[in-house]
JSON list of C-alpha atoms in Angstrom, two decimals:
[
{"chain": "A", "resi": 122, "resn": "UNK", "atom": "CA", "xyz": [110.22, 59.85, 146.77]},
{"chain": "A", "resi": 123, "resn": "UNK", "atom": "CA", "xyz": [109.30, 61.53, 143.49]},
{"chain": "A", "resi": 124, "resn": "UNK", "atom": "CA", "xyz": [106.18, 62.80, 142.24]},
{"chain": "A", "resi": 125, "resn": "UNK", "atom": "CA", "xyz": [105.93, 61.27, 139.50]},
{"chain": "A", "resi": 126, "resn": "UNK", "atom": "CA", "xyz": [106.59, 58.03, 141.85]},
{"chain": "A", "resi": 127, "resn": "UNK", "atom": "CA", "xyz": [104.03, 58.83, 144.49]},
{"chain": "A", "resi": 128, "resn": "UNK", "atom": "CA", "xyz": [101.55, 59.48, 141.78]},
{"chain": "A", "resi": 129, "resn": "UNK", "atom": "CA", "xyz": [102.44, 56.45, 140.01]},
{"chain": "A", "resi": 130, "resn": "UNK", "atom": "CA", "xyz": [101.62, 54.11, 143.53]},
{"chain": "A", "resi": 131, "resn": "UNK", "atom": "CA", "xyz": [98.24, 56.19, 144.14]},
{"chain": "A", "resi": 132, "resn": "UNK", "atom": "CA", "xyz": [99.68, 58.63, 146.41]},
{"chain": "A", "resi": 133, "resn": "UNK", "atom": "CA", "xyz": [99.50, 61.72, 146.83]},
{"chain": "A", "resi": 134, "resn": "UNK", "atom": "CA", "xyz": [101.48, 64.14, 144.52]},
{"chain": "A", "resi": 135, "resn": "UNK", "atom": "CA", "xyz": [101.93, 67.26, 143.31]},
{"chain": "A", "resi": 136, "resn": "UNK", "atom": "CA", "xyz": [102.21, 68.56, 139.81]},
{"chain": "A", "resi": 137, "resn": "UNK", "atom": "CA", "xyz": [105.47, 69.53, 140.11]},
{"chain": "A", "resi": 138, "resn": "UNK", "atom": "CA", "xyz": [107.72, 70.19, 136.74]},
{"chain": "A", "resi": 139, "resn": "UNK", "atom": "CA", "xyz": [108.52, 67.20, 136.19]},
{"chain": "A", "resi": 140, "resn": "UNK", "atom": "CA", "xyz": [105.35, 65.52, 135.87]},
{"chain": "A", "resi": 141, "resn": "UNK", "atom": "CA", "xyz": [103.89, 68.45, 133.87]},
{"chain": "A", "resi": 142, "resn": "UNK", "atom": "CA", "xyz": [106.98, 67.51, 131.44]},
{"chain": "A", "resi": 143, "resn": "UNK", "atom": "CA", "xyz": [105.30, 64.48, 130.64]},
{"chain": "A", "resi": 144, "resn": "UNK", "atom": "CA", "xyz": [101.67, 65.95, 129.87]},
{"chain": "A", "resi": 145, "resn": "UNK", "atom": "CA", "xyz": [103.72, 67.97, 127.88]},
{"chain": "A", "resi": 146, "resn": "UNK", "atom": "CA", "xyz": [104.24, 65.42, 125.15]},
{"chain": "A", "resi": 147, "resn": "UNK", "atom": "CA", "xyz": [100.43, 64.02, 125.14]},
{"chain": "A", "resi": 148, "resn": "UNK", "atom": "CA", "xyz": [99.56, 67.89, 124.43]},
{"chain": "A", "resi": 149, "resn": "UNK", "atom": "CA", "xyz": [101.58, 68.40, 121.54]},
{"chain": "A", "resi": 150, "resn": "UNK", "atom": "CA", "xyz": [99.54, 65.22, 120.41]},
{"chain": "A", "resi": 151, "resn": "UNK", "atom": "CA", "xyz": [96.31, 66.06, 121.33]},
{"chain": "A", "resi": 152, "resn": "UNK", "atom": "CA", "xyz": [96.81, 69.77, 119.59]},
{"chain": "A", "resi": 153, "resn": "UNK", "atom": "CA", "xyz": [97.40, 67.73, 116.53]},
{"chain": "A", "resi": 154, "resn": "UNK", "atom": "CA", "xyz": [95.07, 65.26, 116.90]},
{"chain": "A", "resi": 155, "resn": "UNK", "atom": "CA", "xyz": [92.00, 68.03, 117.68]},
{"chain": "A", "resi": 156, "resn": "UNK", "atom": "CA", "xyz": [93.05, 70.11, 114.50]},
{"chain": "A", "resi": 157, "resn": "UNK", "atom": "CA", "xyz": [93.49, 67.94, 111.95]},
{"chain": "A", "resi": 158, "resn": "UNK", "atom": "CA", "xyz": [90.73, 66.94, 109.31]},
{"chain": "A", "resi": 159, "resn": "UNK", "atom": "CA", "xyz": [88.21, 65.34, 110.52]},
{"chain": "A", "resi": 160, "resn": "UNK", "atom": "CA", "xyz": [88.43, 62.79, 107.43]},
{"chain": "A", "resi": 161, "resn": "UNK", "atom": "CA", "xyz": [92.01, 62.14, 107.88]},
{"chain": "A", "resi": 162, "resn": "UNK", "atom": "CA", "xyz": [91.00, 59.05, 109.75]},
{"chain": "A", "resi": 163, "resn": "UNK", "atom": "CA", "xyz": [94.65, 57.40, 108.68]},
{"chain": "A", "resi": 164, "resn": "UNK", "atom": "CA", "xyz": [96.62, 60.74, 110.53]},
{"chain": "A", "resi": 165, "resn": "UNK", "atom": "CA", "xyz": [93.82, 60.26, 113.58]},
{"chain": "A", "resi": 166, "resn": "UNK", "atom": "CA", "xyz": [94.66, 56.24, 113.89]},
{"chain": "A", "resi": 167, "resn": "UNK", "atom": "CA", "xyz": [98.09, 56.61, 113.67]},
{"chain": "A", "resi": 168, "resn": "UNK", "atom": "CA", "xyz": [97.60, 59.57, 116.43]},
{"chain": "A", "resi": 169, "resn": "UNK", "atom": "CA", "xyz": [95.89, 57.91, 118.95]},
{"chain": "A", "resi": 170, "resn": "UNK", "atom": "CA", "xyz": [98.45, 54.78, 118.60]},
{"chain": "A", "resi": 171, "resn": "UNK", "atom": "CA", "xyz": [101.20, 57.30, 119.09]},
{"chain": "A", "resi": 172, "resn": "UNK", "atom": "CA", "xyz": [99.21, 58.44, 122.24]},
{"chain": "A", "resi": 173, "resn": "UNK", "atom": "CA", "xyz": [98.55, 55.43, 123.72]},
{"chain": "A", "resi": 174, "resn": "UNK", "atom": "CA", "xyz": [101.48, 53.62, 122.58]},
{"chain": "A", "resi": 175, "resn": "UNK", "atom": "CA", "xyz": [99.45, 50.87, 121.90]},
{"chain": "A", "resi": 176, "resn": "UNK", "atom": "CA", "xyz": [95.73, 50.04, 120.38]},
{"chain": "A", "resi": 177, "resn": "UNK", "atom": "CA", "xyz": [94.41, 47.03, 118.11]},
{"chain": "A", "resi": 178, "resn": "UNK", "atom": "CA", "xyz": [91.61, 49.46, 115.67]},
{"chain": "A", "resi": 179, "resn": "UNK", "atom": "CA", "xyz": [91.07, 51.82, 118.35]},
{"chain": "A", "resi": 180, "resn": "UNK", "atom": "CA", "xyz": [89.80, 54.58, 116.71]},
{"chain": "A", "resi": 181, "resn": "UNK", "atom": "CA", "xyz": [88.88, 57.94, 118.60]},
{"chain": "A", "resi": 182, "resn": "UNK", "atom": "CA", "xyz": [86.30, 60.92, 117.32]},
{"chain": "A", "resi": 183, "resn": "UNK", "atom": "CA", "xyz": [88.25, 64.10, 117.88]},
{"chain": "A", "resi": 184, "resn": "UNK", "atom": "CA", "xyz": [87.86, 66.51, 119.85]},
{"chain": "A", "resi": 185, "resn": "UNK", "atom": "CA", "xyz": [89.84, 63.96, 122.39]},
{"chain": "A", "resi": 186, "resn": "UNK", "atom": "CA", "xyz": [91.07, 64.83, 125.96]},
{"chain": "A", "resi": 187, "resn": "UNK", "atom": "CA", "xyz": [93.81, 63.46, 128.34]},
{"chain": "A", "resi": 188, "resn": "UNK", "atom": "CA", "xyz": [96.47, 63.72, 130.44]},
{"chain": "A", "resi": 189, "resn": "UNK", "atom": "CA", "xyz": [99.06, 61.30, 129.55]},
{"chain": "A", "resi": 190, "resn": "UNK", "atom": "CA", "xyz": [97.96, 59.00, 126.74]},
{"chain": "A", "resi": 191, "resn": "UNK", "atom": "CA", "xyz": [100.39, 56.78, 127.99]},
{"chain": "A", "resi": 192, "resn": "UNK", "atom": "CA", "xyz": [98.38, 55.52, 131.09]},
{"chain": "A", "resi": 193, "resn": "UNK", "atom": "CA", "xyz": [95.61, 54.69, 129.02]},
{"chain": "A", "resi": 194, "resn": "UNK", "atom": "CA", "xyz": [95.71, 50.94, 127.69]},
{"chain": "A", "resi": 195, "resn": "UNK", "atom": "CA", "xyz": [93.13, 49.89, 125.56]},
{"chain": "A", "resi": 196, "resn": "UNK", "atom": "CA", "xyz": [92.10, 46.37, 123.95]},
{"chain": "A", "resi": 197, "resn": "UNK", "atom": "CA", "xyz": [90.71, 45.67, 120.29]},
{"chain": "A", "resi": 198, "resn": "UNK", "atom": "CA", "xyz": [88.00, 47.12, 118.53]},
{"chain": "A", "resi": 199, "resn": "UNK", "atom": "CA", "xyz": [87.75, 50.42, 120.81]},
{"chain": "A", "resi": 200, "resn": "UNK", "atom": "CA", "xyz": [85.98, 53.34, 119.67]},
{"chain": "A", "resi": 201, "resn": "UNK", "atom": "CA", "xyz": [85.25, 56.29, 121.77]},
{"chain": "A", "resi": 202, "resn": "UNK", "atom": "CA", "xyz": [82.73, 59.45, 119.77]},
{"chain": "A", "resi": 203, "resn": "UNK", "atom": "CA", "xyz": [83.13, 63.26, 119.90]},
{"chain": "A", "resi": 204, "resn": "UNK", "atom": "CA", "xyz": [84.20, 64.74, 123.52]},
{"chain": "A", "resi": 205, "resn": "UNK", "atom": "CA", "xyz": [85.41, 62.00, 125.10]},
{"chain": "A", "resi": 206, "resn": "UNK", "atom": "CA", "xyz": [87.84, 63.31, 128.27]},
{"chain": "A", "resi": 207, "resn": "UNK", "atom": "CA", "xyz": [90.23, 60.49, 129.95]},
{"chain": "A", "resi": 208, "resn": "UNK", "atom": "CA", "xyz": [91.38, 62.13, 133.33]},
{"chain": "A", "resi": 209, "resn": "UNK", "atom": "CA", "xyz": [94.29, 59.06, 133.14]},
{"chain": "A", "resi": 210, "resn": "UNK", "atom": "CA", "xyz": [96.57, 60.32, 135.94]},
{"chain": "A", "resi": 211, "resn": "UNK", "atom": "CA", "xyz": [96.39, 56.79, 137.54]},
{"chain": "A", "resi": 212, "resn": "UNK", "atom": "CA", "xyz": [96.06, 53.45, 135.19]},
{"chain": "A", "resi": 213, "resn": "UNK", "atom": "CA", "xyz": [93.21, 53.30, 132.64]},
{"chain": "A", "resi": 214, "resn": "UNK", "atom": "CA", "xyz": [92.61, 49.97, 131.71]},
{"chain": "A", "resi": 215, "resn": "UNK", "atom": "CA", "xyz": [89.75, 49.17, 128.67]},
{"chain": "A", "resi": 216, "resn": "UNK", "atom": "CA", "xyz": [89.59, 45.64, 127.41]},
{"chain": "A", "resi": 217, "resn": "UNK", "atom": "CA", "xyz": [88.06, 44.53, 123.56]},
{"chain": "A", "resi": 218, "resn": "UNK", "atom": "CA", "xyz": [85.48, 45.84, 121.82]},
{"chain": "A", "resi": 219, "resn": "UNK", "atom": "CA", "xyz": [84.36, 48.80, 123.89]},
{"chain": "A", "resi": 220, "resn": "UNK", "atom": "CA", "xyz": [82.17, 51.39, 122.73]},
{"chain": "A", "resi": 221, "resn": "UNK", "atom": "CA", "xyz": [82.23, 55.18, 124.56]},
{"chain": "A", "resi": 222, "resn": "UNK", "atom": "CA", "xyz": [79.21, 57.19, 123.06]},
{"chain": "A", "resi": 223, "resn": "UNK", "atom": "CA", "xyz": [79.58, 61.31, 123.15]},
{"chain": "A", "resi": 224, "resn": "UNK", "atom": "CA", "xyz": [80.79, 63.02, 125.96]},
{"chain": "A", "resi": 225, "resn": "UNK", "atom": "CA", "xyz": [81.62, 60.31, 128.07]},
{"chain": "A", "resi": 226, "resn": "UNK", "atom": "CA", "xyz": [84.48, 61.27, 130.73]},
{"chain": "A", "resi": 227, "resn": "UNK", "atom": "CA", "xyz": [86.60, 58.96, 133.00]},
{"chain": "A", "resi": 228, "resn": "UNK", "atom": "CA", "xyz": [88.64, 60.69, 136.16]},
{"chain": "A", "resi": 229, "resn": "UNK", "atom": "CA", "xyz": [90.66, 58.85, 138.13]},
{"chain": "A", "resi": 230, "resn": "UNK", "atom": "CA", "xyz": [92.00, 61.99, 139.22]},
{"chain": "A", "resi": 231, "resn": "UNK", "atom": "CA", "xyz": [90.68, 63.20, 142.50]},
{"chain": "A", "resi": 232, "resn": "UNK", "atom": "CA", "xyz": [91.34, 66.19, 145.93]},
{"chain": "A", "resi": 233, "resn": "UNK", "atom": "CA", "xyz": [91.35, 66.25, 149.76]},
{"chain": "A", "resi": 234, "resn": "UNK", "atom": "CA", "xyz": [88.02, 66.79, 150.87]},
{"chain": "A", "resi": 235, "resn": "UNK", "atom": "CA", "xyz": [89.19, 69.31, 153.26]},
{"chain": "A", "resi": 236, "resn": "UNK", "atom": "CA", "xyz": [89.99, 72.89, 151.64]},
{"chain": "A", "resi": 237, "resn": "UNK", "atom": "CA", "xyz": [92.93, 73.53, 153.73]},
{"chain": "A", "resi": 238, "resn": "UNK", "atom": "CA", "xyz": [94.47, 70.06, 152.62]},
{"chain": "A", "resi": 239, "resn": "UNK", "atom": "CA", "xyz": [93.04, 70.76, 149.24]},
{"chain": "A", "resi": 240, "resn": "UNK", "atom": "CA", "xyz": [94.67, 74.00, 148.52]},
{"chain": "A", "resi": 241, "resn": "UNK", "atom": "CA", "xyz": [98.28, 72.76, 149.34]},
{"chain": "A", "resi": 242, "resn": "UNK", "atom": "CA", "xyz": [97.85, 71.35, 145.48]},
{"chain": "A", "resi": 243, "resn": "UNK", "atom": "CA", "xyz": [98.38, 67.70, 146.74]},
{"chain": "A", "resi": 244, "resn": "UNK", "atom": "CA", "xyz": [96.16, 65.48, 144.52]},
{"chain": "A", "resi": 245, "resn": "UNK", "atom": "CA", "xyz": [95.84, 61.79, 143.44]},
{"chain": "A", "resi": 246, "resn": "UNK", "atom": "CA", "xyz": [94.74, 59.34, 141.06]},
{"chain": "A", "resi": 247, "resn": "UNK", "atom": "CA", "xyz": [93.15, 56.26, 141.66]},
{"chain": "A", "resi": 248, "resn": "UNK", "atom": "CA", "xyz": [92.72, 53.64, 138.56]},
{"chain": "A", "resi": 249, "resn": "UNK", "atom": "CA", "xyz": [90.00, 52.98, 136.95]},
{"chain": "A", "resi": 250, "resn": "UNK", "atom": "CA", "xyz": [89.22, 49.24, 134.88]},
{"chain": "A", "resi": 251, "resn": "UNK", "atom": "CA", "xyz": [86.51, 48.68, 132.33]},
{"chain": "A", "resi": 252, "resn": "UNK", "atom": "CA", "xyz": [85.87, 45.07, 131.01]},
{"chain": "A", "resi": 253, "resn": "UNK", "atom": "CA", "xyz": [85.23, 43.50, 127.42]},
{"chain": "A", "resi": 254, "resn": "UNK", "atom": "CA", "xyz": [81.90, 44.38, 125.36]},
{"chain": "A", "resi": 255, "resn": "UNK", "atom": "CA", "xyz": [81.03, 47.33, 127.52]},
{"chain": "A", "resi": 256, "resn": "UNK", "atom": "CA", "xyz": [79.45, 50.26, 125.87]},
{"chain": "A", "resi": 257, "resn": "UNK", "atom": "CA", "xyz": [78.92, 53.53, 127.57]},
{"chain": "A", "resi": 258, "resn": "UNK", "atom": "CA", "xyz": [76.15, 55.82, 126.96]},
{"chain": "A", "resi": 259, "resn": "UNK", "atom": "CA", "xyz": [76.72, 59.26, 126.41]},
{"chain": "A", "resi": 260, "resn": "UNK", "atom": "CA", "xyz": [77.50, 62.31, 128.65]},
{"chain": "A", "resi": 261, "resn": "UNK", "atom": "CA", "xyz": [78.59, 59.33, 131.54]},
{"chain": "A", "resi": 262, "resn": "UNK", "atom": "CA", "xyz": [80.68, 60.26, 134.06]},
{"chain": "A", "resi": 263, "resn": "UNK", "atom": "CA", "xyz": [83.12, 57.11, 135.91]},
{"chain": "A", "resi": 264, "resn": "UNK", "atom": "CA", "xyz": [84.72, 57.83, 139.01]},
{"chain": "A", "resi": 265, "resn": "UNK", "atom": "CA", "xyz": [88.28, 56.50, 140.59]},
{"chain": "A", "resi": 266, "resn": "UNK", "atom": "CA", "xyz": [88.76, 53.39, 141.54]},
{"chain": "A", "resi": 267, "resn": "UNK", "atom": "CA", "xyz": [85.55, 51.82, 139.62]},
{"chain": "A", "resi": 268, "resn": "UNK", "atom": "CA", "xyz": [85.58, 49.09, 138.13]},
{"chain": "A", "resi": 269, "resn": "UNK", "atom": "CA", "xyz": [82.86, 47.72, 135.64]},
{"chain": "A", "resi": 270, "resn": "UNK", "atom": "CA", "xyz": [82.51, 44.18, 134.77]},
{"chain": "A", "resi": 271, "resn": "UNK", "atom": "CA", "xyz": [82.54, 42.41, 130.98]},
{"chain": "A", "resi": 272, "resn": "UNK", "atom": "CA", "xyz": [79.29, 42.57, 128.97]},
{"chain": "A", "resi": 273, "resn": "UNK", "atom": "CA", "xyz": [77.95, 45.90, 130.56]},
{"chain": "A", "resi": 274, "resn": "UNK", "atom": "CA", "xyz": [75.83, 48.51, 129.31]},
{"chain": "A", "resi": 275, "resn": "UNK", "atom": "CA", "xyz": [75.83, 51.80, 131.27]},
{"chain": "A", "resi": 276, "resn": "UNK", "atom": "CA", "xyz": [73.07, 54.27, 130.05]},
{"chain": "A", "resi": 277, "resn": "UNK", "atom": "CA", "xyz": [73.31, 57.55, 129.54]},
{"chain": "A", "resi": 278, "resn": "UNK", "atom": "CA", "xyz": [73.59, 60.40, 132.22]},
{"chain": "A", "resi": 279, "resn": "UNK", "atom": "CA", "xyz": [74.97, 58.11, 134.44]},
{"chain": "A", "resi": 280, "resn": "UNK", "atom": "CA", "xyz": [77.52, 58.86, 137.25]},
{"chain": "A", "resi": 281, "resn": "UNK", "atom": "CA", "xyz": [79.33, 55.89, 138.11]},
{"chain": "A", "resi": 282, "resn": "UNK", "atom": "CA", "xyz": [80.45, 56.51, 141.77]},
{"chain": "A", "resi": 283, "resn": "UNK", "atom": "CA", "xyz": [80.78, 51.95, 142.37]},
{"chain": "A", "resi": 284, "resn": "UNK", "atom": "CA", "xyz": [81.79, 49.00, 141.11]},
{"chain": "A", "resi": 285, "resn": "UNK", "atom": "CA", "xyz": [79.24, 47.86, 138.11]},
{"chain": "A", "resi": 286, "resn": "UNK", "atom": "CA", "xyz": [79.36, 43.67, 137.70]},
{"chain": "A", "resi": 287, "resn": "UNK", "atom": "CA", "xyz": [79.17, 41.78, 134.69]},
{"chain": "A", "resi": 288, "resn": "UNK", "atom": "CA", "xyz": [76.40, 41.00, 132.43]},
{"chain": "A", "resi": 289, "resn": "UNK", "atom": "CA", "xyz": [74.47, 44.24, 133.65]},
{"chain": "A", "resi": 290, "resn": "UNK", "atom": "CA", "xyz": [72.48, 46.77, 132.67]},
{"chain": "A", "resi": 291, "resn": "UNK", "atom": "CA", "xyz": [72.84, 49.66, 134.76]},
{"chain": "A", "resi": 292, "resn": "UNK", "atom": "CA", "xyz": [72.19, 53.41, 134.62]},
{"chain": "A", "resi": 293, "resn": "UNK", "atom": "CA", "xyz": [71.56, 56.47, 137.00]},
{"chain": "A", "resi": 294, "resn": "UNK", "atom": "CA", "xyz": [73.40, 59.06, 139.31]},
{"chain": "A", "resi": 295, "resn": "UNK", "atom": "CA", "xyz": [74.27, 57.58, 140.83]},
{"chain": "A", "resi": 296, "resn": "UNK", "atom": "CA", "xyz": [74.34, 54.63, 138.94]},
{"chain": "A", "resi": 297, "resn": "UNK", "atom": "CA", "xyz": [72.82, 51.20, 139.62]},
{"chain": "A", "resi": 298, "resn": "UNK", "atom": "CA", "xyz": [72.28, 47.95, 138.64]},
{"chain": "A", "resi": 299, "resn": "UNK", "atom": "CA", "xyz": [68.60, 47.88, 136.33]},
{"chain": "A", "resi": 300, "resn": "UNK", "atom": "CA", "xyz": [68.41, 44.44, 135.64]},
{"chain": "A", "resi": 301, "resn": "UNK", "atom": "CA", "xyz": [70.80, 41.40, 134.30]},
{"chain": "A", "resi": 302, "resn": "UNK", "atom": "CA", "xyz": [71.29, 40.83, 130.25]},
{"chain": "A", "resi": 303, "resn": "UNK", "atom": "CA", "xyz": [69.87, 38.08, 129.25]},
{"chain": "A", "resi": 304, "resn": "UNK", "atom": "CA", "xyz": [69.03, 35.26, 126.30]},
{"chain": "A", "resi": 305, "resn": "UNK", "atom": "CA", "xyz": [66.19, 36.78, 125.95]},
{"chain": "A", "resi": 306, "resn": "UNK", "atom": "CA", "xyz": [68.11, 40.49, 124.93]},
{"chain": "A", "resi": 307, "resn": "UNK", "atom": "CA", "xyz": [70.36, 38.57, 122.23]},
{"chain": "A", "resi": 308, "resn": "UNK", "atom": "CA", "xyz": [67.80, 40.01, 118.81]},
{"chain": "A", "resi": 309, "resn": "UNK", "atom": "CA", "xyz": [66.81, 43.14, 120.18]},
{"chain": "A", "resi": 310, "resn": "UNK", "atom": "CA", "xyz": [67.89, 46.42, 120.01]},
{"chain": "A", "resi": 311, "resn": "UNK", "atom": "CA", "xyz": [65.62, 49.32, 121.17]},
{"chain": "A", "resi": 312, "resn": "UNK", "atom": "CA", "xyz": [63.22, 48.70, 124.13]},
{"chain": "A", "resi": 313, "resn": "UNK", "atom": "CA", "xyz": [62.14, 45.08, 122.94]},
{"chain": "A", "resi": 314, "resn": "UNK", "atom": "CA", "xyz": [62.52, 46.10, 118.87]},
{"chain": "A", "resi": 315, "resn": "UNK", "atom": "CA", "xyz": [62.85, 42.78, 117.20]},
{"chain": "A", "resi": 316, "resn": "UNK", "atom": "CA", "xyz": [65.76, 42.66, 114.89]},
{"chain": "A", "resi": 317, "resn": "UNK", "atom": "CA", "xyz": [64.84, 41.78, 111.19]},
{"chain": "A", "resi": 318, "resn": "UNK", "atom": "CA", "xyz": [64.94, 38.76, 109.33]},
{"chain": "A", "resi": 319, "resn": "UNK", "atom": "CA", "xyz": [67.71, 39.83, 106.78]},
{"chain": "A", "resi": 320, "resn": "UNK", "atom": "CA", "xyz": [69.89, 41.60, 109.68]},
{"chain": "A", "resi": 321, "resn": "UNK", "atom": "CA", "xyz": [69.11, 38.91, 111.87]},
{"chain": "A", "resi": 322, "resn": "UNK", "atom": "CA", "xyz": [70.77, 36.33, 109.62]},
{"chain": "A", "resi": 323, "resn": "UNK", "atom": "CA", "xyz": [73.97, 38.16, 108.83]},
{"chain": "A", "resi": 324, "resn": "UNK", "atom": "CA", "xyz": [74.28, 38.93, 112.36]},
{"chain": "A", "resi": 325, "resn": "UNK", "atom": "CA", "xyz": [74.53, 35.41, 113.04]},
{"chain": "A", "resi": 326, "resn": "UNK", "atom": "CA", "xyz": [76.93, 34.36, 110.23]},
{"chain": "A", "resi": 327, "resn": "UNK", "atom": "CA", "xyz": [78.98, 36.92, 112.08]},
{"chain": "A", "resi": 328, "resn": "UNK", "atom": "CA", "xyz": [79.13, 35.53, 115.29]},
{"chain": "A", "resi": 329, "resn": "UNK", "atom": "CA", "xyz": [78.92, 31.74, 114.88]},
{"chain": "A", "resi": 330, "resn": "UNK", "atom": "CA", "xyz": [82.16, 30.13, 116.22]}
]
């Protein structure tokens, strides 16, 4: 077997040639994605669709870090800001309308425990999955193999070492389920702010079905 297979069923692998042939190509990307203007925001679309080979309006403040580009799918509407770092060895999955705030860093890529296993330069990746309508605070940190639900919001700082379900507020390191979102959350937006009149009624024209 491969590297490139063995790292592509969650096995262990080494970064042999081969597989650093591939990064190779989401580099040459990323070197042009980091240095171009930062008000080119046609070159930086059409960039990040090259690197992930597809995206619906995702949209991506530079500076931007990967591995592969290619491992990372993404749904509608997602935005990630400034300093965002995607460890995507295994399968990143992101469904619609996510929102990553600054520095907010996924690895799925992981080591043996053990420093004699460790320092034979076997490694793995284990895939991470993020729902729909999840924003994620900034300077997070997600694990391998987490999973977080539709609906969440993960506040910022947080290490996300577990599963996070839907509908959830959750925050902490690591982090933790706070409390449910509720009816009650749907016209506020800062610690029980009410939203205004005037915003309140174009948000609605916005979102009735």
């Amino acid at each position: 077997m491969t590297n490139k297979e063995r790292r592509d069923r969650e096995m262990v692998y080494i970064s042999d040639d081969s597989v650093m042939e591939e990064q190779k190509v989401s580099r040459r990307i990323l070197h042009q994605l980091n240095t171009c203007a930062p008000d080119d925001f046609d070159k930086i679309s059409g960039l990040i669709k090259e690197l992930f080979g597809k995206s619906d309006g995702a949209f991506v403040n530079p500076p931007f870090y990967c591995d592969y580009g290619s491992h990372i799918e993404v749904g509608k509407g997602f935005f990630a800001n400034y300093n965002c770092t995607i460890l995507d060895v295994a399968k990143v999955t992101i469904g619609d309308n996510c929102q990553f705030a600054p520095n907010v860093s996924i690895y799925t890529a992981g080591h043996p425990v053990h420093p004699e296993t460790r320092n034979t330069m076997y490694e793995y990746g284990i895939s991470v999955t993020i729902g729909n309508n999840v924003w994620v605070g900034g300077n997070t940190v997600i694990l391998p193999g987490v999973h977080i639900g539709d609906n969440v919001v993960i506040g910022a700082g947080s290490v996300v070492t577990r599963d996070i379900p839907a509908n959830t507020i959750a925050a902490g390191n690591p982090c933790r389920v706070l409390r449910e979102i509720t009816e009650a959350d749907r016209r506020t937006y800062y610690r029980g702010r009410q939203i205004d009149d005037e915003a309140w009624e174009h948000i609605q024209s916005m979102t009735k079905k």
